[in-house]
Amino acid sequence: MIGSNMQREYFPKGTKVFREGEPGTYAYLIENGKIEISAATKGARIEINVLGPGDLFGEMALIDNHSRSATATALEDTRVIPLEKSALESKISKSDPVLHLLLRVVLERFRWALRRVLDRERLLSTGALGSSEQDKLYEEAKEQAVNQLRLEQDLHEAIEKQQFQVHYQPIVETMTGAVVGYEALTRWIHPKHGYVSPAEFIEAAEDSGLIIPLGLWILERACEDLKRFQKAVNESGKDDDRQLFMSVNVSPRQLQQLTSDGTFVRIINETGVDPSNLKLELTEALLIQSPEVAAIALARLKETGVQLAIDDFGTGYSSLSYLHRFPFDVLKIDRAFINSMVKEKKSKQIVVAIMGLAHGLGLKVVAEGIEDQSTVDMVKEWRCEFMQGYYFAKPRPAPEILGGLIKSSAA
Ligand code: C2E
Ligand code: CA
Ligand code: CA
């Protein structure tokens, strides 16, 4: 399977596939024949290994930028499949930085051990220990990985020490201007760095799996706070008998966990929240990456009576074609999209078309990131049901929201 579309190479007995010190751009898979891996010490040559069909050699060249630290010689007539470095390079650099670092550390150690065995001075004098550029790349990779490990460690502690707060941003009904619900937005109050934006830690929480306990905590908080907000409104004796709703962001990794073991139902039962007052916000990425998994999980969630929103619409794939396949109730048009629509007349037409389609599919639309009156006017023209943005209010901690609700009921 590997390299099946590659040109095979043939090395007659006694020829070299590569030599020490040469730049390495290929690894090789032996199809048939025999390869000796050897390295020169002071005057002598040491056999490191003899490899046969199915074995891979020269593989270190695929992972780092060092020159060859050994020589490969065909002991018999040998046929190999070359594996090109560039094909793997982008994959490796895009891989998890921790994994990347581990690979490199293992390789460094291996080379170091090899060097000790094989006359370190000689290799140094031939420059085979690597250029300063390689060292720089290595340092950068290391720094990145160390930062990520540190962030993940800090996140662990943050969960234990409860350094998170959920803030709430009102969502306003366009027709009446009334606050009809809130979006829960999480903040990390870091003891040293102060406020850390979710944009900086949600991804790390996802990568490390910490999003599972953190996401549960957020969901529980948001449900409990929704009950409090609703109670405050009900006690105010307002004639609007609609209940406030709560929108909660759910990341892809959380989705499966919420639906697979009944966790979501448990939270609903424990907090006593009416699931129809709860909206889970999901991004497009999940639907594109694993549509089948998403379809099953979303259908399960829908059975509980919860509402589903597609978040950040317009930034990602913006494909309306898949929307009808999933049971969404709400579409949130992203802030960046909204802003560009206001500035460009032509683009406005696109939003109008999206709105038409969304409404045609029975979705309600939220325009996000509204900061001024002119955007409000435009959104009203679009017949967008809900608005959200700094123009109305920034996200605030629960006690402030509650204080406001109680004050307005007293007025
Ligand atoms: P999002 O879900 O798109 O949330 C809206 C973001 O826009 C929030 O940023 C909000 O504070 C900000 N925003 C709202 N109105 C305005 C406005 O008028 N102008 C501007 N410039 N910004 C506005 P925040 O709180 O920093 O959150 C960033 C992202 O982090 C969120 O984007 C969401 O994707 C993620 N996030 C936040 N909390 C959670 C959470 O509890 N769970 C998960 N999985 N993700 C979260
Ligand atoms: Ca959101
Ligand atoms: Ca959004």
XYZ file of C-alpha atoms and ligand atoms in Angstrom:
459
model
C 0.000 0.000 0.000
C 2.724 2.477 1.054
C 4.327 4.133 -1.927
C 2.418 1.969 -4.370
C 2.443 4.799 -6.883
C 6.192 5.370 -6.481
C 8.904 4.364 -8.883
C 10.806 1.388 -7.521
C 14.587 1.541 -7.472
C 17.023 -1.240 -8.108
C 20.446 -1.552 -6.441
C 22.786 -4.301 -7.696
C 24.834 -6.182 -5.114
C 27.609 -4.039 -3.616
C 26.143 -0.624 -4.560
C 25.267 2.041 -2.039
C 21.710 3.359 -1.548
C 23.092 6.295 0.408
C 26.237 7.266 2.285
C 26.926 8.878 5.614
C 26.920 12.660 5.469
C 24.674 12.874 2.407
C 21.457 14.854 2.734
C 18.523 12.506 3.314
C 15.308 12.997 1.406
C 13.955 9.463 1.122
C 13.272 6.496 3.293
C 13.138 3.091 1.618
C 11.039 0.028 1.956
C 12.833 -3.170 0.919
C 10.784 -5.173 -1.528
C 13.339 -7.867 -2.048
C 17.051 -8.286 -1.390
C 19.228 -7.374 1.588
C 20.583 -4.070 2.885
C 23.431 -3.540 5.291
C 23.388 -0.418 7.448
C 26.885 0.491 8.540
C 28.926 3.402 9.840
C 32.621 4.175 9.767
C 34.666 4.591 12.921
C 38.354 5.460 12.991
C 39.504 3.479 10.018
C 37.020 0.639 10.488
C 33.426 0.077 9.414
C 30.858 -1.218 11.862
C 27.819 -3.127 10.732
C 24.777 -1.729 12.542
C 22.074 -3.869 11.030
C 21.164 -6.136 8.123
C 17.656 -5.670 6.780
C 15.470 -7.700 4.442
C 12.128 -7.611 2.615
C 9.468 -5.562 4.408
C 12.010 -3.589 6.429
C 12.205 0.188 6.321
C 15.497 2.077 6.398
C 16.659 5.677 6.126
C 13.436 6.592 7.920
C 15.038 9.246 10.093
C 15.365 11.453 7.052
C 11.596 11.644 6.937
C 11.370 13.126 10.368
C 14.232 15.538 10.759
C 16.684 17.442 8.618
C 19.932 15.792 9.555
C 22.218 14.298 6.988
C 22.573 10.524 6.846
C 24.325 9.142 9.900
C 24.945 5.728 8.333
C 25.598 4.093 4.970
C 23.195 1.683 3.280
C 24.737 -0.968 1.023
C 22.979 -3.638 -1.022
C 24.317 -7.037 0.106
C 22.362 -8.717 -2.682
C 20.610 -7.396 -5.758
C 17.919 -5.338 -4.039
C 14.706 -3.615 -5.020
C 13.334 -0.820 -2.857
C 10.357 1.517 -2.816
C 11.430 5.070 -2.023
C 9.204 7.123 0.302
C 9.549 10.809 -0.247
C 10.143 13.164 2.610
C 8.081 16.071 1.333
C 4.946 13.944 1.384
C 5.293 13.388 5.103
C 6.852 16.680 6.065
C 3.748 18.817 6.120
C 1.887 16.119 8.023
C 4.553 15.955 10.687
C 4.797 19.711 11.106
C 1.016 19.917 11.414
C 0.861 17.106 13.932
C 0.364 17.682 17.603
C 3.431 19.650 18.783
C 3.877 17.335 21.743
C 3.977 14.323 19.467
C 6.328 16.192 17.163
C 8.652 16.943 20.050
C 8.605 13.349 21.249
C 9.557 12.082 17.808
C 12.410 14.504 17.654
C 13.604 13.783 21.156
C 13.649 10.064 20.444
C 15.574 10.695 17.233
C 18.015 13.061 18.903
C 18.710 10.490 21.586
C 19.166 7.782 19.023
C 21.585 9.873 17.018
C 23.418 10.872 20.144
C 23.885 7.244 21.153
C 24.998 6.415 17.626
C 27.442 9.273 17.611
C 29.018 8.123 20.826
C 29.551 4.679 19.392
C 30.893 6.030 16.143
C 33.632 8.480 16.966
C 32.033 11.767 17.725
C 35.005 13.839 16.569
C 34.873 12.476 13.068
C 31.214 13.322 12.625
C 31.748 16.780 14.050
C 34.560 17.464 11.644
C 32.442 16.469 8.667
C 29.629 18.740 9.818
C 27.204 15.867 10.109
C 25.882 17.112 13.416
C 23.527 19.548 11.759
C 23.434 23.208 10.902
C 22.382 26.032 13.144
C 19.187 26.328 11.138
C 18.201 22.807 12.100
C 18.997 23.602 15.693
C 16.773 26.664 15.464
C 13.892 24.654 14.051
C 14.350 22.115 16.780
C 14.360 24.839 19.441
C 11.194 26.345 18.011
C 9.426 23.015 17.940
C 10.563 22.404 21.486
C 9.342 25.791 22.675
C 5.955 25.278 21.052
C 5.577 21.861 22.600
C 6.723 23.056 25.999
C 4.212 25.924 25.853
C 1.448 23.533 25.005
C 2.415 21.155 27.794
C 2.537 24.078 30.204
C -0.876 25.326 29.081
C -2.357 21.854 29.473
C -0.819 21.528 32.930
C -2.184 24.944 33.916
C -5.599 23.930 32.615
C -5.540 20.817 34.786
C -4.844 22.946 37.818
C -7.394 25.529 36.752
C -10.103 22.875 36.749
C -9.060 21.607 40.170
C -8.844 25.105 41.617
C -11.999 26.287 39.863
C -10.402 29.235 38.112
C -13.158 29.411 35.506
C -16.160 31.674 35.368
C -19.087 31.575 33.014
C -20.222 34.953 31.739
C -23.500 35.634 29.981
C -24.215 37.828 26.990
C -27.845 38.738 26.288
C -29.573 37.756 23.064
C -32.195 40.248 21.986
C -35.363 39.671 20.009
C -35.227 41.942 16.980
C -38.976 42.673 16.835
C -39.433 43.717 20.450
C -35.910 44.586 21.615
C -36.476 42.317 24.623
C -33.739 40.148 26.098
C -34.986 36.619 25.454
C -31.930 34.582 26.333
C -28.185 34.466 26.996
C -25.090 32.871 25.577
C -22.751 31.296 28.124
C -19.130 32.320 27.435
C -16.384 30.906 29.582
C -13.533 32.890 31.110
C -10.352 31.656 32.750
C -9.098 33.801 35.580
C -5.443 32.751 35.598
C -3.647 33.483 38.896
C -0.567 34.861 37.077
C -1.738 35.986 33.649
C -5.160 37.249 34.677
C -7.926 36.916 32.168
C -7.253 34.333 29.451
C -9.541 34.385 26.410
C -11.404 31.206 25.504
C -9.894 31.567 22.042
C -6.586 30.699 23.713
C -7.591 27.795 25.893
C -10.588 26.015 24.359
C -8.440 24.440 21.653
C -5.850 23.220 24.172
C -8.670 21.898 26.334
C -9.962 20.008 23.313
C -6.575 18.608 22.357
C -5.859 17.398 25.867
C -9.336 16.003 26.474
C -9.847 18.434 29.361
C -12.812 19.863 27.490
C -14.822 16.895 28.772
C -14.715 17.776 32.500
C -14.568 21.507 31.737
C -17.489 21.338 29.299
C -19.596 19.457 31.841
C -18.855 22.023 34.485
C -19.807 24.842 32.080
C -23.037 23.131 31.091
C -24.001 22.553 34.717
C -23.194 26.167 35.627
C -25.162 27.507 32.659
C -28.203 25.361 33.512
C -28.123 26.363 37.170
C -27.751 30.029 36.290
C -30.565 29.810 33.755
C -32.848 28.522 36.515
C -31.839 31.490 38.669
C -32.424 33.990 35.873
C -35.811 32.486 35.077
C -36.796 32.554 38.719
C -35.892 36.235 38.971
C -38.009 37.030 35.911
C -40.946 34.942 37.107
C -40.888 36.595 40.507
C -40.974 39.975 38.829
C -44.470 39.116 37.592
C -43.722 40.199 34.018
C -46.633 39.542 31.697
C -44.330 37.985 29.088
C -44.826 34.308 29.901
C -42.004 33.116 27.658
C -39.086 31.584 29.486
C -35.550 32.848 29.014
C -33.274 30.484 27.109
C -29.600 29.652 27.493
C -27.170 28.995 24.659
C -24.110 26.883 25.472
C -21.146 26.257 23.174
C -20.358 22.605 22.712
C -17.095 21.502 21.143
C -16.901 18.466 18.850
C -15.196 16.257 21.369
C -17.873 16.936 23.924
C -20.726 16.119 21.623
C -20.212 12.387 21.536
C -19.544 12.141 25.227
C -22.722 14.064 26.066
C -24.874 11.724 24.049
C -23.162 8.366 24.498
C -23.531 7.822 28.234
C -26.606 9.773 29.222
C -24.601 12.629 30.716
C -26.715 15.258 29.051
C -29.995 13.810 30.319
C -28.516 13.570 33.807
C -27.584 17.262 33.788
C -31.061 18.243 32.631
C -32.633 16.162 35.378
C -30.266 17.303 38.100
C -30.541 20.994 37.334
C -34.266 20.822 36.597
C -33.887 22.952 33.499
C -36.503 22.651 30.757
C -34.504 21.298 27.775
C -36.550 23.354 25.339
C -34.993 26.437 26.979
C -31.528 25.149 26.244
C -29.698 25.719 22.956
C -26.474 23.946 22.151
C -24.219 25.826 19.745
C -22.061 23.759 17.414
C -19.686 24.814 14.653
C -19.617 23.709 11.068
C -16.246 21.946 11.376
C -17.747 18.954 13.122
C -20.421 18.444 10.485
C -17.881 18.530 7.692
C -15.307 16.301 9.395
C -17.599 13.528 10.541
C -21.128 14.040 9.254
C -22.299 10.531 10.162
C -21.121 10.746 13.749
C -22.622 14.231 14.019
C -25.953 13.136 12.568
C -26.351 10.366 15.157
C -25.270 12.531 18.083
C -27.474 15.450 17.037
C -30.502 13.211 16.559
C -29.993 11.834 20.079
C -29.734 15.320 21.496
C -32.882 16.406 19.693
C -34.783 13.560 21.344
C -34.170 15.199 24.703
C -36.077 18.281 23.544
C -33.048 20.578 23.442
C -32.588 23.101 20.613
C -29.573 23.090 18.322
C -27.791 26.053 16.795
C -25.184 26.156 14.067
C -22.560 28.679 15.187
C -20.156 30.976 13.292
C -22.041 30.513 10.073
C -20.295 32.243 7.183
C -16.710 31.787 8.359
C -16.094 28.165 7.531
C -17.474 26.210 4.680
C -20.704 28.170 4.554
C -22.336 25.330 2.823
C -26.083 25.407 3.077
C -26.218 22.097 1.276
C -25.647 20.052 4.399
C -27.867 22.069 6.704
C -31.055 20.225 5.895
C -29.414 16.962 6.897
C -29.119 18.033 10.515
C -31.875 18.936 12.948
C -30.886 22.560 13.603
C -33.302 25.143 14.962
C -31.091 28.208 14.866
C -28.367 29.600 12.602
C -25.886 32.146 13.942
C -24.273 34.340 11.330
C -20.714 35.118 12.358
C -19.599 38.557 13.421
C -16.935 38.849 10.723
C -19.529 38.039 8.115
C -22.045 40.539 9.490
C -19.450 43.325 9.459
C -18.377 42.758 5.875
C -22.020 42.659 4.810
C -22.626 46.084 6.258
C -19.715 47.581 4.335
C -20.248 45.924 0.973
C -23.489 46.341 -0.832
C -23.080 43.285 -3.019
C -22.331 41.059 -0.062
C -25.554 42.192 1.522
C -27.390 40.340 -1.218
C -25.613 37.146 -0.233
C -26.748 37.469 3.353
C -30.279 38.147 2.209
C -30.115 34.923 0.191
C -28.725 32.971 3.156
C -31.481 34.367 5.332
C -34.046 33.283 2.783
C -32.680 29.755 2.685
C -32.345 29.529 6.461
C -35.935 30.667 6.889
C -36.984 28.270 4.148
C -35.444 25.450 6.182
C -37.353 26.633 9.231
C -34.297 28.014 11.031
C -34.335 31.136 13.156
C -31.368 33.437 12.640
C -29.134 35.230 15.150
C -26.863 38.042 13.939
C -23.744 38.088 16.111
C -21.297 40.836 17.001
C -23.578 43.845 16.590
C -21.740 46.945 17.717
C -23.747 49.875 16.300
C -27.137 51.165 15.315
C -26.513 50.976 11.576
C -25.979 47.225 11.870
C -29.144 46.931 13.924
C -31.043 48.712 11.137
C -29.643 46.401 8.523
C -30.385 43.287 10.539
C -33.966 44.445 10.974
C -34.250 44.760 7.227
C -33.052 41.172 6.872
C -35.854 39.900 9.120
C -33.286 38.324 11.361
C -35.053 37.091 14.520
C -32.336 37.703 17.104
C -29.399 40.019 17.698
C -26.361 39.754 19.931
C -23.395 42.049 20.427
C -21.581 44.674 22.454
C -24.141 47.236 21.275
C -26.600 45.570 23.660
C -24.225 44.244 26.304
C -20.896 42.555 26.808
C -20.770 39.150 28.509
C -21.143 39.615 32.289
C -20.848 37.311 35.317
C -24.051 35.742 36.655
C -24.426 37.974 39.743
C -24.437 41.081 37.534
C -27.071 39.615 35.219
C -29.145 38.551 38.188
C -28.763 41.986 39.784
C -30.029 43.579 36.581
C -33.011 41.239 36.365
C -34.014 41.895 39.961
C -33.578 45.663 39.528
C -35.687 45.731 36.366
C -38.405 43.752 38.125
C -38.398 46.218 41.004
C -38.744 49.139 38.605
P -18.497 32.449 19.820
O -19.272 31.265 20.254
O -18.682 32.903 18.429
O -18.873 33.601 20.841
C -19.006 34.948 20.486
C -17.733 35.698 20.788
O -17.849 37.029 20.278
C -17.483 35.861 22.285
O -16.076 35.904 22.450
C -18.103 37.231 22.564
O -17.583 37.833 23.721
C -17.698 37.961 21.308
N -18.596 39.065 21.011
C -19.913 39.181 21.265
N -20.408 40.341 20.805
C -19.378 40.996 20.240
C -19.242 42.268 19.580
O -20.187 43.020 19.411
N -18.015 42.599 19.126
C -16.946 41.790 19.274
N -15.767 42.211 18.819
N -17.033 40.589 19.892
C -18.230 40.199 20.363
P -15.350 35.074 23.590
O -16.164 35.062 24.830
O -13.946 35.566 23.659
O -15.370 33.594 23.017
C -14.644 33.256 21.880
C -15.001 31.877 21.397
O -14.561 30.887 22.325
C -16.482 31.655 21.255
O -16.928 32.192 20.043
C -16.573 30.155 21.323
O -16.265 29.597 20.080
C -15.459 29.812 22.281
N -16.034 29.600 23.613
C -16.333 30.505 24.574
N -16.855 29.901 25.649
C -16.898 28.568 25.359
C -17.363 27.408 26.068
O -17.859 27.471 27.199
N -17.248 26.196 25.431
C -16.720 26.097 24.173
N -16.633 24.883 23.631
N -16.291 27.158 23.487
C -16.380 28.384 24.065
Ca -21.272 30.591 20.198
Ca -20.303 32.551 17.003
